[in-house]
JSON list of C-alpha atoms and ligand atoms in Angstrom, two decimals:
[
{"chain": "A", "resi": 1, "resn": "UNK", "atom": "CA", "xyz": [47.62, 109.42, 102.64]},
{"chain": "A", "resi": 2, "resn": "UNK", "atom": "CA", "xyz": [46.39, 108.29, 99.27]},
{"chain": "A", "resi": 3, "resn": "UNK", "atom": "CA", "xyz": [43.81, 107.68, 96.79]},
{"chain": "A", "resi": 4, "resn": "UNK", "atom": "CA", "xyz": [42.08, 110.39, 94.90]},
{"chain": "A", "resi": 5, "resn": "UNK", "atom": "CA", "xyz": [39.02, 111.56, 96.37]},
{"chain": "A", "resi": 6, "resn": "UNK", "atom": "CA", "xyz": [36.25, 112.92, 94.00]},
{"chain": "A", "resi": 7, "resn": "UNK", "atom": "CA", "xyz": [34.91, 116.12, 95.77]},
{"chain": "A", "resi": 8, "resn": "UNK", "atom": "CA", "xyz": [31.13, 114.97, 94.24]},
{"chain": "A", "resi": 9, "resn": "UNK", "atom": "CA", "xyz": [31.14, 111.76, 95.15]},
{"chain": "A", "resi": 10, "resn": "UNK", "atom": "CA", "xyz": [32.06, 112.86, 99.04]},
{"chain": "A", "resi": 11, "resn": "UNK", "atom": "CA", "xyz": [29.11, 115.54, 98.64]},
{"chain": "A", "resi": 12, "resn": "UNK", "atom": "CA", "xyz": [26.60, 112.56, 97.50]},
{"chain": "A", "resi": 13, "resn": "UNK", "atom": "CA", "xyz": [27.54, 110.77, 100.28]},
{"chain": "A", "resi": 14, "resn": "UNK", "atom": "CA", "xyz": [27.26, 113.55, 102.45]},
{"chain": "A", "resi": 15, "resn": "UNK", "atom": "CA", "xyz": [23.23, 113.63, 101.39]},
{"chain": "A", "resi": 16, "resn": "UNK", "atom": "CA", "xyz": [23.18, 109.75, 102.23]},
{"chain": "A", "resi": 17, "resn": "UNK", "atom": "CA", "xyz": [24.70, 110.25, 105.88]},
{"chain": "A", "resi": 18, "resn": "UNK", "atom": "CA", "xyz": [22.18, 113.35, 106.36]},
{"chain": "A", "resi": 19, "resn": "UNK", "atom": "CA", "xyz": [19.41, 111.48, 105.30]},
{"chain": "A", "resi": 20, "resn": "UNK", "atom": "CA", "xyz": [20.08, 108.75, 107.65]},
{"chain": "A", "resi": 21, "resn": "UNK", "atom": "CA", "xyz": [20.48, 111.03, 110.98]},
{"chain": "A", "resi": 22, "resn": "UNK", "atom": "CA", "xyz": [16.82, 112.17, 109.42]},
{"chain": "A", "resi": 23, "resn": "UNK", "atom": "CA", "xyz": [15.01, 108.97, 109.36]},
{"chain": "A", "resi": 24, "resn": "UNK", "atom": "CA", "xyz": [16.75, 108.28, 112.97]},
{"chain": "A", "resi": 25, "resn": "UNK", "atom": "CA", "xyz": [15.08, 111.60, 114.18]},
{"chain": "A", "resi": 26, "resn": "UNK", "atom": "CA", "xyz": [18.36, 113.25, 114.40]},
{"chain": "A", "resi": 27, "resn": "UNK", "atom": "CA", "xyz": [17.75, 117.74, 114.06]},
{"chain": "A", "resi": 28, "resn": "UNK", "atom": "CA", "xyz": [20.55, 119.44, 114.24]},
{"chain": "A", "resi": 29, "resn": "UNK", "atom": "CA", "xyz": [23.44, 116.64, 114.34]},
{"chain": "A", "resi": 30, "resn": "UNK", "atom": "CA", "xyz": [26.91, 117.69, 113.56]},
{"chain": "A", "resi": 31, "resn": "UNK", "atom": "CA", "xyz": [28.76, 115.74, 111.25]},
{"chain": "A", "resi": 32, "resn": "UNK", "atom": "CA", "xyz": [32.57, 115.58, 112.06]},
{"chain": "A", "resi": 33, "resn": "UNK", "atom": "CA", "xyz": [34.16, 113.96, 108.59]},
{"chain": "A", "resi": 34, "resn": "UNK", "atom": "CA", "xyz": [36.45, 111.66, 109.55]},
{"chain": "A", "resi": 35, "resn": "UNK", "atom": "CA", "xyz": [39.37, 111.84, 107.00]},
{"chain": "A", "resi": 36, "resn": "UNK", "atom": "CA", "xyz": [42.25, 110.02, 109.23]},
{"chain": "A", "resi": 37, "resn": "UNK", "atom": "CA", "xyz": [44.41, 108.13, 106.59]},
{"chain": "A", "resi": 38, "resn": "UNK", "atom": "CA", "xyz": [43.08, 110.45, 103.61]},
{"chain": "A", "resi": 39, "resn": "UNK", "atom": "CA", "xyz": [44.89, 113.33, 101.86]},
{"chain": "A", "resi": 40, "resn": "UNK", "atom": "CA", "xyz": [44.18, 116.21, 102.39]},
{"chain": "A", "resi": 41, "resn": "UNK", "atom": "CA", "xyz": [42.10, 116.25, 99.06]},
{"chain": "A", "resi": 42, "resn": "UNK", "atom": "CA", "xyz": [39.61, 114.13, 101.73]},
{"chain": "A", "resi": 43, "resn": "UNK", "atom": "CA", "xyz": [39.84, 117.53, 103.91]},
{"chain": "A", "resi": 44, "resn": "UNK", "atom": "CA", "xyz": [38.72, 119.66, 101.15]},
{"chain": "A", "resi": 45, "resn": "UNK", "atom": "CA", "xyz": [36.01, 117.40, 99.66]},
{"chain": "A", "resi": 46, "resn": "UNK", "atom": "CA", "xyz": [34.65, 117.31, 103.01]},
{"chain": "A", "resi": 47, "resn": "UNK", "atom": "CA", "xyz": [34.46, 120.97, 103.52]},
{"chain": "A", "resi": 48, "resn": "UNK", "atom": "CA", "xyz": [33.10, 121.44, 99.91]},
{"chain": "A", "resi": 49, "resn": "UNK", "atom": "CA", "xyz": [30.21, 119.26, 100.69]},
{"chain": "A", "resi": 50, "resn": "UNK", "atom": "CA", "xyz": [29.87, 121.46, 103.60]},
{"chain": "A", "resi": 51, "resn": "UNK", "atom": "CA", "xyz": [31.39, 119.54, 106.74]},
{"chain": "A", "resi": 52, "resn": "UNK", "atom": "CA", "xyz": [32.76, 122.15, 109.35]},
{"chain": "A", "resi": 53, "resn": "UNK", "atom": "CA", "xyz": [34.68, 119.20, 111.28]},
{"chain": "A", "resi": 54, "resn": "UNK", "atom": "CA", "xyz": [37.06, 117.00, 110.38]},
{"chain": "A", "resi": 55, "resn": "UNK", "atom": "CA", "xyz": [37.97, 114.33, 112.75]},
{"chain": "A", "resi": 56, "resn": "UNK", "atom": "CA", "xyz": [41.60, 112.97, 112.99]},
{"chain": "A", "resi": 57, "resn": "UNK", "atom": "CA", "xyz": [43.23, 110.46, 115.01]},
{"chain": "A", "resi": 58, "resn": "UNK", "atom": "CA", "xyz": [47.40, 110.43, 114.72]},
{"chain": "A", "resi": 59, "resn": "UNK", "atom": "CA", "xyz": [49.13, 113.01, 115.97]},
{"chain": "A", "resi": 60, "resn": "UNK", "atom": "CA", "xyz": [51.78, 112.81, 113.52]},
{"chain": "A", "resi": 61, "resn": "UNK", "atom": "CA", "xyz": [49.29, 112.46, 110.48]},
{"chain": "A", "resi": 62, "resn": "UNK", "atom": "CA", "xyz": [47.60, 115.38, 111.22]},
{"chain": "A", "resi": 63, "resn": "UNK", "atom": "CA", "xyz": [50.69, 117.56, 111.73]},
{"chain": "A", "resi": 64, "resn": "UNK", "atom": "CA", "xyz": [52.04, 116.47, 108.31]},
{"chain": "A", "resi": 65, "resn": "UNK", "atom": "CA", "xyz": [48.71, 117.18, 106.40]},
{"chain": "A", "resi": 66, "resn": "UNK", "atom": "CA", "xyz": [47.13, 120.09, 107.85]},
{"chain": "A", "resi": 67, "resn": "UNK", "atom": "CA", "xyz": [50.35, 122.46, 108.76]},
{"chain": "A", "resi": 68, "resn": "UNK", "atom": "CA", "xyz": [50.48, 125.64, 106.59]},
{"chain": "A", "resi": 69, "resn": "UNK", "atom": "CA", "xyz": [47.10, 124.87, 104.92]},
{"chain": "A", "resi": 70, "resn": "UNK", "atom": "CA", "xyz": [44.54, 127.68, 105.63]},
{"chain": "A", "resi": 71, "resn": "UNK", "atom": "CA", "xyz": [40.62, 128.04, 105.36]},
{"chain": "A", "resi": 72, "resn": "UNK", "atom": "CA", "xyz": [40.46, 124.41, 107.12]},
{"chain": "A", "resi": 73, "resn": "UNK", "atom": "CA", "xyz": [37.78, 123.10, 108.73]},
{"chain": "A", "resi": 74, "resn": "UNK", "atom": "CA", "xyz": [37.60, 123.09, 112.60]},
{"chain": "A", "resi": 75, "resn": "UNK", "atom": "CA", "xyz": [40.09, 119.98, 113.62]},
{"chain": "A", "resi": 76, "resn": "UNK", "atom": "CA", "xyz": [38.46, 117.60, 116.40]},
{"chain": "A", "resi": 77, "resn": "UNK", "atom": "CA", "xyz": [41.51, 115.33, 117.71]},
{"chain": "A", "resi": 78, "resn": "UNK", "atom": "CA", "xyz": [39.38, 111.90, 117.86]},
{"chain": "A", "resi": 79, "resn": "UNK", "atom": "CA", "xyz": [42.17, 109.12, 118.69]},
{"chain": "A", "resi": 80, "resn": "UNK", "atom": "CA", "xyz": [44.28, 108.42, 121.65]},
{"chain": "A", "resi": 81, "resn": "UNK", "atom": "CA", "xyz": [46.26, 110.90, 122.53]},
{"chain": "A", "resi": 82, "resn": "UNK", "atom": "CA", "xyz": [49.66, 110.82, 123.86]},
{"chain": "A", "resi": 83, "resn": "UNK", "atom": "CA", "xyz": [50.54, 113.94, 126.62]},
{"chain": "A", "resi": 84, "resn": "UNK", "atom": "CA", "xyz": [53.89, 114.50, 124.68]},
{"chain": "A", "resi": 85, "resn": "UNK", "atom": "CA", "xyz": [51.92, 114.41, 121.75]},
{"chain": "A", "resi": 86, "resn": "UNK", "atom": "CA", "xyz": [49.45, 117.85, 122.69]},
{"chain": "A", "resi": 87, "resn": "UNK", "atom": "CA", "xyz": [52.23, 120.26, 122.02]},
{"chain": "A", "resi": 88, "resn": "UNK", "atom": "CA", "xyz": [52.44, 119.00, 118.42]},
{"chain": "A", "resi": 89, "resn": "UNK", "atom": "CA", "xyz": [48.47, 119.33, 117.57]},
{"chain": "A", "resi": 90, "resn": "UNK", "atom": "CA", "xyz": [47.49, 122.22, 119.65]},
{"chain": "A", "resi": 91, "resn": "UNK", "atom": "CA", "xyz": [48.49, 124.87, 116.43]},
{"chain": "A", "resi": 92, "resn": "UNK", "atom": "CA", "xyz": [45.84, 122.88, 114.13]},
{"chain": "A", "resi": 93, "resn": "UNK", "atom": "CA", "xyz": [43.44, 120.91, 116.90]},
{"chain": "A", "resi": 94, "resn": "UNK", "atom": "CA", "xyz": [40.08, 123.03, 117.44]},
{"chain": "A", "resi": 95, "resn": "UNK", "atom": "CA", "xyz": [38.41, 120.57, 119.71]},
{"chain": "A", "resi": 96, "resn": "UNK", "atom": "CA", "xyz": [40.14, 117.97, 121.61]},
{"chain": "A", "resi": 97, "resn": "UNK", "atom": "CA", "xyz": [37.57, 114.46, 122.20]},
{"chain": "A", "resi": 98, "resn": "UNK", "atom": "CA", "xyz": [39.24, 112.16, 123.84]},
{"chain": "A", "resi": 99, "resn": "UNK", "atom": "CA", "xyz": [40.10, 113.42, 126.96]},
{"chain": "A", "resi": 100, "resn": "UNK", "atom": "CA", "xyz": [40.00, 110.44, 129.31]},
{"chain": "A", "resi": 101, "resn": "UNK", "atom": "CA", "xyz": [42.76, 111.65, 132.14]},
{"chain": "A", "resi": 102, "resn": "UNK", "atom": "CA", "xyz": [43.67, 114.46, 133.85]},
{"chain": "A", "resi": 103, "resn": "UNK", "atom": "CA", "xyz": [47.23, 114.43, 132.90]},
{"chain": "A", "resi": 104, "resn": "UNK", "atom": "CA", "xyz": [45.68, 114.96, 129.10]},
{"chain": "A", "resi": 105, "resn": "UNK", "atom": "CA", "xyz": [43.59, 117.50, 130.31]},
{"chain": "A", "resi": 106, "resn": "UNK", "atom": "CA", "xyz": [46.48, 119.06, 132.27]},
{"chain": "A", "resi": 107, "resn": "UNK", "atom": "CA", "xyz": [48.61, 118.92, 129.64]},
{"chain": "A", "resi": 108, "resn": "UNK", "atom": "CA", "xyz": [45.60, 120.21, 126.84]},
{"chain": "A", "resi": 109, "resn": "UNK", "atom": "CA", "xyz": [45.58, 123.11, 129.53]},
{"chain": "A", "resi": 110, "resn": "UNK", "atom": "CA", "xyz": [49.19, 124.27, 129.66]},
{"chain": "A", "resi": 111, "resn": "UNK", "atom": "CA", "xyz": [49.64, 124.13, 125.55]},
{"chain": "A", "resi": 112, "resn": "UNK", "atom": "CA", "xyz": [46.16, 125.26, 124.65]},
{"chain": "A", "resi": 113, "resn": "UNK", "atom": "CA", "xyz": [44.74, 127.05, 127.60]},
{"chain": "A", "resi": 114, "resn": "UNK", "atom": "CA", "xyz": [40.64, 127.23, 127.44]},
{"chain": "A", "resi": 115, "resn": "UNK", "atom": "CA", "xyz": [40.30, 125.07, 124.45]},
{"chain": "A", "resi": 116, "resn": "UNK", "atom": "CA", "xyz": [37.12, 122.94, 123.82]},
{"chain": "A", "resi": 117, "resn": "UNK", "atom": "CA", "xyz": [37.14, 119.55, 125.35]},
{"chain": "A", "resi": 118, "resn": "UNK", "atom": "CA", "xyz": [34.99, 116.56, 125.54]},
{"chain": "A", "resi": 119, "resn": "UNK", "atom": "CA", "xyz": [35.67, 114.05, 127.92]},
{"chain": "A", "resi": 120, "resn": "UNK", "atom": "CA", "xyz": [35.80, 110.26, 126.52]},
{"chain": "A", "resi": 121, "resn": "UNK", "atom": "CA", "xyz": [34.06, 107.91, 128.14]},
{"chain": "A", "resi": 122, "resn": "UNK", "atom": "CA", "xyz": [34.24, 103.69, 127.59]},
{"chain": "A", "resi": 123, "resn": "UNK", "atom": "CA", "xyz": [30.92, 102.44, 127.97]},
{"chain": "A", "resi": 124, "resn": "UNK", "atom": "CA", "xyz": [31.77, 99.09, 127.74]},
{"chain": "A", "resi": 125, "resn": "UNK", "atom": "CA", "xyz": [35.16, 99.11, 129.29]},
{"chain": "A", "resi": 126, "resn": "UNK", "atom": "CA", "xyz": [37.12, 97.94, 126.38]},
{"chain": "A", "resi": 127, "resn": "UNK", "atom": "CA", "xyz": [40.55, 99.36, 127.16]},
{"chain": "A", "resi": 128, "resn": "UNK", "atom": "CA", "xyz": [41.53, 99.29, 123.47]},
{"chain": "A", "resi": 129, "resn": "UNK", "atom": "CA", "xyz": [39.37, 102.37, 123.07]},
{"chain": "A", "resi": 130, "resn": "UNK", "atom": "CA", "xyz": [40.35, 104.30, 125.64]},
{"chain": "A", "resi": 131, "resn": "UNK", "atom": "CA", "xyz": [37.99, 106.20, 127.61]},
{"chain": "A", "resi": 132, "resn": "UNK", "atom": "CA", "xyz": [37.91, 106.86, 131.16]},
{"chain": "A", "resi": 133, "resn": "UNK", "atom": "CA", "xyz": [34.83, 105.01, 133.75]},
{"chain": "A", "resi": 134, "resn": "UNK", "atom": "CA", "xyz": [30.99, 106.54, 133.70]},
{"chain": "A", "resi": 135, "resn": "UNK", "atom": "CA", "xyz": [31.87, 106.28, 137.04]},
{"chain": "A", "resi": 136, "resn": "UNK", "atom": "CA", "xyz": [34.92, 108.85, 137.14]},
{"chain": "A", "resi": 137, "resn": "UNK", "atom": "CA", "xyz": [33.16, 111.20, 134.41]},
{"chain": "A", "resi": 138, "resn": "UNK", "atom": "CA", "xyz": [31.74, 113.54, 136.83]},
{"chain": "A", "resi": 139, "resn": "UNK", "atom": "CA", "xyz": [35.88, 114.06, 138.22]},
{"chain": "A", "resi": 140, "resn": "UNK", "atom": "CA", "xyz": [37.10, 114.46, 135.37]},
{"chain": "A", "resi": 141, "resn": "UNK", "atom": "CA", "xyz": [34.36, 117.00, 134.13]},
{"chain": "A", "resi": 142, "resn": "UNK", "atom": "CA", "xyz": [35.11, 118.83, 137.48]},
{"chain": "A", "resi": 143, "resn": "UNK", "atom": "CA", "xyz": [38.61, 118.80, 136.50]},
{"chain": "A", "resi": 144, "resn": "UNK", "atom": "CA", "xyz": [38.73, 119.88, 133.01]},
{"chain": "A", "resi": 145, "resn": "UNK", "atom": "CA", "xyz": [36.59, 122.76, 133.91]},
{"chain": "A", "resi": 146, "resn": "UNK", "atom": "CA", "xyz": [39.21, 123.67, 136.95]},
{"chain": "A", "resi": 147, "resn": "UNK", "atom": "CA", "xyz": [41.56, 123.60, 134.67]},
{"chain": "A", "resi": 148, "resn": "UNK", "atom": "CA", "xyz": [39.83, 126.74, 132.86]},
{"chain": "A", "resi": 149, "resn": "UNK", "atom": "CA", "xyz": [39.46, 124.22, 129.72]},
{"chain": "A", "resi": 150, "resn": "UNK", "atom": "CA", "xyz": [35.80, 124.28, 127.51]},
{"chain": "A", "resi": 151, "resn": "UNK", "atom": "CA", "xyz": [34.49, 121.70, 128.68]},
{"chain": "A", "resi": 152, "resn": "UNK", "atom": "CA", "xyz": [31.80, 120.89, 126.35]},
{"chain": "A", "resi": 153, "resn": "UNK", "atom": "CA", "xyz": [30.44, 117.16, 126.06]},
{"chain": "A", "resi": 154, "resn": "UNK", "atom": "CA", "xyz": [31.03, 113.32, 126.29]},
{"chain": "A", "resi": 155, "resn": "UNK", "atom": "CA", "xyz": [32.36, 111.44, 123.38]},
{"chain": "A", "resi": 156, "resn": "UNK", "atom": "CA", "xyz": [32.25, 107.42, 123.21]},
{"chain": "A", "resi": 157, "resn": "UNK", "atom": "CA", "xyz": [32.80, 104.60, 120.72]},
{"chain": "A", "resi": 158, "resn": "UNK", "atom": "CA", "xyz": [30.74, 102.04, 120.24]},
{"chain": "A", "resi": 159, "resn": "UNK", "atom": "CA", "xyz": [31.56, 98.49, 120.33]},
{"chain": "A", "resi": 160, "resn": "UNK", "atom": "CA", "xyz": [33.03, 97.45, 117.04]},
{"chain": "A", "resi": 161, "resn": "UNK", "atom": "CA", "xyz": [31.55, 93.72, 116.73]},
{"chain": "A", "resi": 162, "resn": "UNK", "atom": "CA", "xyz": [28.22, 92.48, 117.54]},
{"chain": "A", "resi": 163, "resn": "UNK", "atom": "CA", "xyz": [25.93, 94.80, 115.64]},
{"chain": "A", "resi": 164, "resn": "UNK", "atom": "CA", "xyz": [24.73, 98.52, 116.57]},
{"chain": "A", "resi": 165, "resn": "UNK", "atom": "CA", "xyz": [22.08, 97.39, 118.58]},
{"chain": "A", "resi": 166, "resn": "UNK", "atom": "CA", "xyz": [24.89, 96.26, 120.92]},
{"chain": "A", "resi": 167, "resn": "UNK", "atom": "CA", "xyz": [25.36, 99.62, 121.22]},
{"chain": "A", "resi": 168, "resn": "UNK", "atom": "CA", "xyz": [22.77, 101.24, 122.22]},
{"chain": "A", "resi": 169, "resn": "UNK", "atom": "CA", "xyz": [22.76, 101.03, 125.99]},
{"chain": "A", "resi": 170, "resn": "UNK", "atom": "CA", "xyz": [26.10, 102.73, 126.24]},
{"chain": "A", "resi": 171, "resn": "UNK", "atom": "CA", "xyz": [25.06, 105.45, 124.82]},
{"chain": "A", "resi": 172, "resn": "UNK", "atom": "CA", "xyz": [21.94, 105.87, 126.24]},
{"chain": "A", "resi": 173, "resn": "UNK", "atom": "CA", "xyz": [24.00, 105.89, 129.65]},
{"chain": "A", "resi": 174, "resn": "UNK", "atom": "CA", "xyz": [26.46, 108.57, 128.04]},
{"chain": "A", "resi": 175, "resn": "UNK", "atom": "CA", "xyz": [23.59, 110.93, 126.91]},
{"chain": "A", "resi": 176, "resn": "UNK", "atom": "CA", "xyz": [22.42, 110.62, 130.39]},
{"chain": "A", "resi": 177, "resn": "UNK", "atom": "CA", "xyz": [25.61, 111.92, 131.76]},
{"chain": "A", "resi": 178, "resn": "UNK", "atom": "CA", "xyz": [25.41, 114.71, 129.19]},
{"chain": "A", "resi": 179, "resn": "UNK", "atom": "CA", "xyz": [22.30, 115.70, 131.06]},
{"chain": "A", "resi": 180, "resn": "UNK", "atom": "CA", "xyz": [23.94, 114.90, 134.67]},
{"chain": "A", "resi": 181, "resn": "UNK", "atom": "CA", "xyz": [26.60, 116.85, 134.03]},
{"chain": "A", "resi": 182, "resn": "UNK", "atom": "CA", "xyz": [24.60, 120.22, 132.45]},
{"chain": "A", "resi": 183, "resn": "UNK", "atom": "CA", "xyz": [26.87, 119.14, 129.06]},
{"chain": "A", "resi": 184, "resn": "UNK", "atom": "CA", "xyz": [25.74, 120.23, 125.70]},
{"chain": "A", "resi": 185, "resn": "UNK", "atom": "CA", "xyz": [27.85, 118.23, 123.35]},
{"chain": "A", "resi": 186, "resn": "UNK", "atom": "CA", "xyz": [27.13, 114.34, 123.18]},
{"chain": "A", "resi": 187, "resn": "UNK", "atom": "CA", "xyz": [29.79, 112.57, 120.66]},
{"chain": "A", "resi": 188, "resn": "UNK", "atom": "CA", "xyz": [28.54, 109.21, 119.83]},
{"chain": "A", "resi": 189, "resn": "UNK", "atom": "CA", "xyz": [28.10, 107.65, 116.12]},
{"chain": "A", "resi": 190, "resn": "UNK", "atom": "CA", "xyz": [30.21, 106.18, 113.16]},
{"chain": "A", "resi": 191, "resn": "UNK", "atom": "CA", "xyz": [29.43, 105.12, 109.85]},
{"chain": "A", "resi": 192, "resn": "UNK", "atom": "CA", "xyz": [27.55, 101.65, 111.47]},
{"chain": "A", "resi": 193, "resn": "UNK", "atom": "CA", "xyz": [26.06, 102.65, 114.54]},
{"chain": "A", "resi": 194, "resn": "UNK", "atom": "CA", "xyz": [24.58, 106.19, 113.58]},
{"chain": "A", "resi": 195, "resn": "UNK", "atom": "CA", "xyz": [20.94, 105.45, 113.70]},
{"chain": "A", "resi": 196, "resn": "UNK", "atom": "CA", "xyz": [21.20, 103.67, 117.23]},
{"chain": "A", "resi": 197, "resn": "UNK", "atom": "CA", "xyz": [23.41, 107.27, 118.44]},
{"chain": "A", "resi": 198, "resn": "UNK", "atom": "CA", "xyz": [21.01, 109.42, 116.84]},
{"chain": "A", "resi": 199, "resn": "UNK", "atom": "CA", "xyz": [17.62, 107.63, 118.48]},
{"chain": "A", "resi": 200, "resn": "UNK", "atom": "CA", "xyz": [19.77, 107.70, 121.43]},
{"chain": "A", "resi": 201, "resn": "UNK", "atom": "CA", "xyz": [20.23, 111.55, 121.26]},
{"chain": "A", "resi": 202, "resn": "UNK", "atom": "CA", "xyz": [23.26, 111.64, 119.96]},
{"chain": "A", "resi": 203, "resn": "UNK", "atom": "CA", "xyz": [24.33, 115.59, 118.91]},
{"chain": "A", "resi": 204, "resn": "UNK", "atom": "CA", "xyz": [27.67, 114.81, 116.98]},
{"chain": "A", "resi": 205, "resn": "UNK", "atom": "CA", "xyz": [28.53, 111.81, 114.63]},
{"chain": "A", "resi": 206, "resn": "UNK", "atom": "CA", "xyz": [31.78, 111.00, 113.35]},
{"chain": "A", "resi": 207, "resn": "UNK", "atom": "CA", "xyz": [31.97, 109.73, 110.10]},
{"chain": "A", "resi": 208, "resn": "UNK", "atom": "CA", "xyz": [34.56, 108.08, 108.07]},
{"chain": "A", "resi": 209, "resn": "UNK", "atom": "CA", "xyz": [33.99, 105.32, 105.71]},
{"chain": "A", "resi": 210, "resn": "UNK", "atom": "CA", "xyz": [30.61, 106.29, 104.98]},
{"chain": "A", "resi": 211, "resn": "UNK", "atom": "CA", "xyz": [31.68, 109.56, 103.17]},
{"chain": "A", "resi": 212, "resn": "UNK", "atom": "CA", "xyz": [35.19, 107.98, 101.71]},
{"chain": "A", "resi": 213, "resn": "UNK", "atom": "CA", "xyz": [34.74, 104.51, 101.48]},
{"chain": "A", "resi": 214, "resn": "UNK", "atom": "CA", "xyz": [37.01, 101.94, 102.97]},
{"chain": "A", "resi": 215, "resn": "UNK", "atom": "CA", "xyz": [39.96, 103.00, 104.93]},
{"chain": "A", "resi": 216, "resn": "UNK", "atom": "CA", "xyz": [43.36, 101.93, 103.01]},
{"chain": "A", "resi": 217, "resn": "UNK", "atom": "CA", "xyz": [45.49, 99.75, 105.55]},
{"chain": "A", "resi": 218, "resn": "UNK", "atom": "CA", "xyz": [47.83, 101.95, 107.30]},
{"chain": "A", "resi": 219, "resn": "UNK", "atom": "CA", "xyz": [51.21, 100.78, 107.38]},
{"chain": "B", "resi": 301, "resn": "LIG", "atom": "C1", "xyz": [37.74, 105.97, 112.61]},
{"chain": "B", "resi": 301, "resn": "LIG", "atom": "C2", "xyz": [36.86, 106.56, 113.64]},
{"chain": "B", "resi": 301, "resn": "LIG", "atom": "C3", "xyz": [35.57, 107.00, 113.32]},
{"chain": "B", "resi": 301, "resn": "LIG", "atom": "C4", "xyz": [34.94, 106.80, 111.95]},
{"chain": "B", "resi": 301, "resn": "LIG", "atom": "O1", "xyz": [34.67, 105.45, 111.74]},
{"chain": "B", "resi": 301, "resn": "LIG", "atom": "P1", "xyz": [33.82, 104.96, 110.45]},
{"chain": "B", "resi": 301, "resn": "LIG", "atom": "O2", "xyz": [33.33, 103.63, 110.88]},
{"chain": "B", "resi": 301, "resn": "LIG", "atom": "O3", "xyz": [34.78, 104.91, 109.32]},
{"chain": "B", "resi": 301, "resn": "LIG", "atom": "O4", "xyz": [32.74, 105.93, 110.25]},
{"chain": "B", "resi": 301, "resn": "LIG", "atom": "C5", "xyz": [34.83, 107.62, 114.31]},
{"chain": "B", "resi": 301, "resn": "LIG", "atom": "N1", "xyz": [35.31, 107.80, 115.56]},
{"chain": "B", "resi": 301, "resn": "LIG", "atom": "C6", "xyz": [36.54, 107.38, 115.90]},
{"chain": "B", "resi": 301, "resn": "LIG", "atom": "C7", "xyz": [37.02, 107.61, 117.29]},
{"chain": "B", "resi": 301, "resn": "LIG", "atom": "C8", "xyz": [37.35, 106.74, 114.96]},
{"chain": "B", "resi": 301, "resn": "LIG", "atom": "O5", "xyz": [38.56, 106.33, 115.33]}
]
C-alpha cells in the first residue's frame, strides 16, 4: 500500500475503461475498481470518478485499509478466501465473489447471514484460480440459496496467458449458466479481456491496472 494516486488521472481512466465496455456493446456494465495493493487514496480516487465497487483480494489488506473509514464504496471480496478468514471481512465485505465451496458459503452464512454472493466458477480448470466445476455450479447455487445467502451471479477469471480470445468460450459457458440458473449477476472481465466479457454478456468487470496502472510487487 503505496504510491500516490492522482484522483484525475483515475477519473480519465475511468472514461477510457467506459468507453471500451461501449465499443464492446456493453449497457449497463458495472465497474468494480480493483484497488488490491493500493492505498486507500486508490479507494477514494475510485469513488470520486464515480466507481460504487471496489474489488479486493487479501483478507488482511482489506481489514488494515478499510476499518474505521466511512462513506466507502460497496466492498466485493474478489480473491481466495480462507473460511477462518470470513469473520475478519464480513464488517467491511458488501458482496462476497468467490464462493467456490460450501464450507465458504457455510461459513459466509453463519458471520454474515443473507449477504450477496456470487458463486466462482473455473472455466478452464486452472486450480490456481480457484473456482469450483460448471459442472457442480448448479449445487452450489442450490446451496448458497439454502443457506438463506443472496445468491446473485457467477464470477470467473479468465486465463491469464494466451490472449483474450482464449477466453472467450469460458465465458460464454458462464453467461449461459447465469441464464440456467435464473442468475442476474455475471462477473467476468479485467483490464485485458474486457471486450471478449462484454461481447460475451458480461454484466460486471473488474478492473485494476487499467484505472491505476501497474500493480507494485507485493512482498
Ligand atoms: C487483480 C484482479 C483483477 C484485476 O486485474 P487487472 O488485470 O489489473 O484489471 C480482477 N479480478 C480478480 C479476481 C483479480 O484478482
Amino acid at each position: 500500500m503505496h504510491a500516490v494516486i492522482a484522483a484525475a488521472e483515475v477519473a480519465e481512466r475511468l472514461h477510457v475503461v467506459n468507453s471500451r465496455i461501449a465499443s464492446a456493446g456493453g449497457v449497463g456494465v458495472r465497474v468494480v475498481a480493483v484497488t488490491k495493493t493500493w492505498g486507500l487514496d486508490a479507494v477514494r480516487a475510485a469513488a470520486a470518478a464515480g466507481c460504487e465497487a471496489i474489488g479486493e483480494n487479501y483478507a488482511q489488506e482489506l481489514v488494515a485499509k478499510l476499518t474505521g473509514e466511512s462513506d466507502l464504496p460497496s466492498v466485493h471480496f474478489i480473491g481466495r478466501l480462507q473460511t477462518n478468514k470470513v469473520r475478519l471481512v464480513a464488517p467491511l465485505v458488501s458482496v462476497y465473489e468467490t464462493v467456490d465451496r460450501i464450507s465458504l458459503a457455510t461459513e459466509i452464512a453463519r458471520r454474515a447471514p443473507g449477504a450477496r454472493v456470487l458463486v466462482q466458477v473455473s472455466a478452464d480448470r486452472d486450480p490456481a484460480k480457484g473456482g469450483c466445476a460448471l459442472g457442480d455450479v448448479a449445487a452450489l447455487v442450490e446451496q448458497c440459496r439454502a443457506l438463506g445467502l443472496d445468491t446473485a451471479g457467477l464470477m470467473t477469471v479468465g486465463p491469464t496467458d494466451g490472449g483474450p480470445e482464449t477466453a472467450r468460450p469460458g465465458f460464454r459457458a458462464v453467461r449461459a449458466a447465469v441464464d440456467v440458473l435464473g442468475l442476474t449477476v455475471c462477473s467476468m472481465g479485467m483490464s485485458d479481456d474486457l471486450e471478449v466479457a462484454v461481447a460475451e454478456g458480461s454484466t460486471q468487470v473488474r478492473i485494476g491496472s487499467a484505472l491505476f496502472g501497474l500493480r507494485p510487487p507485493t512482498s
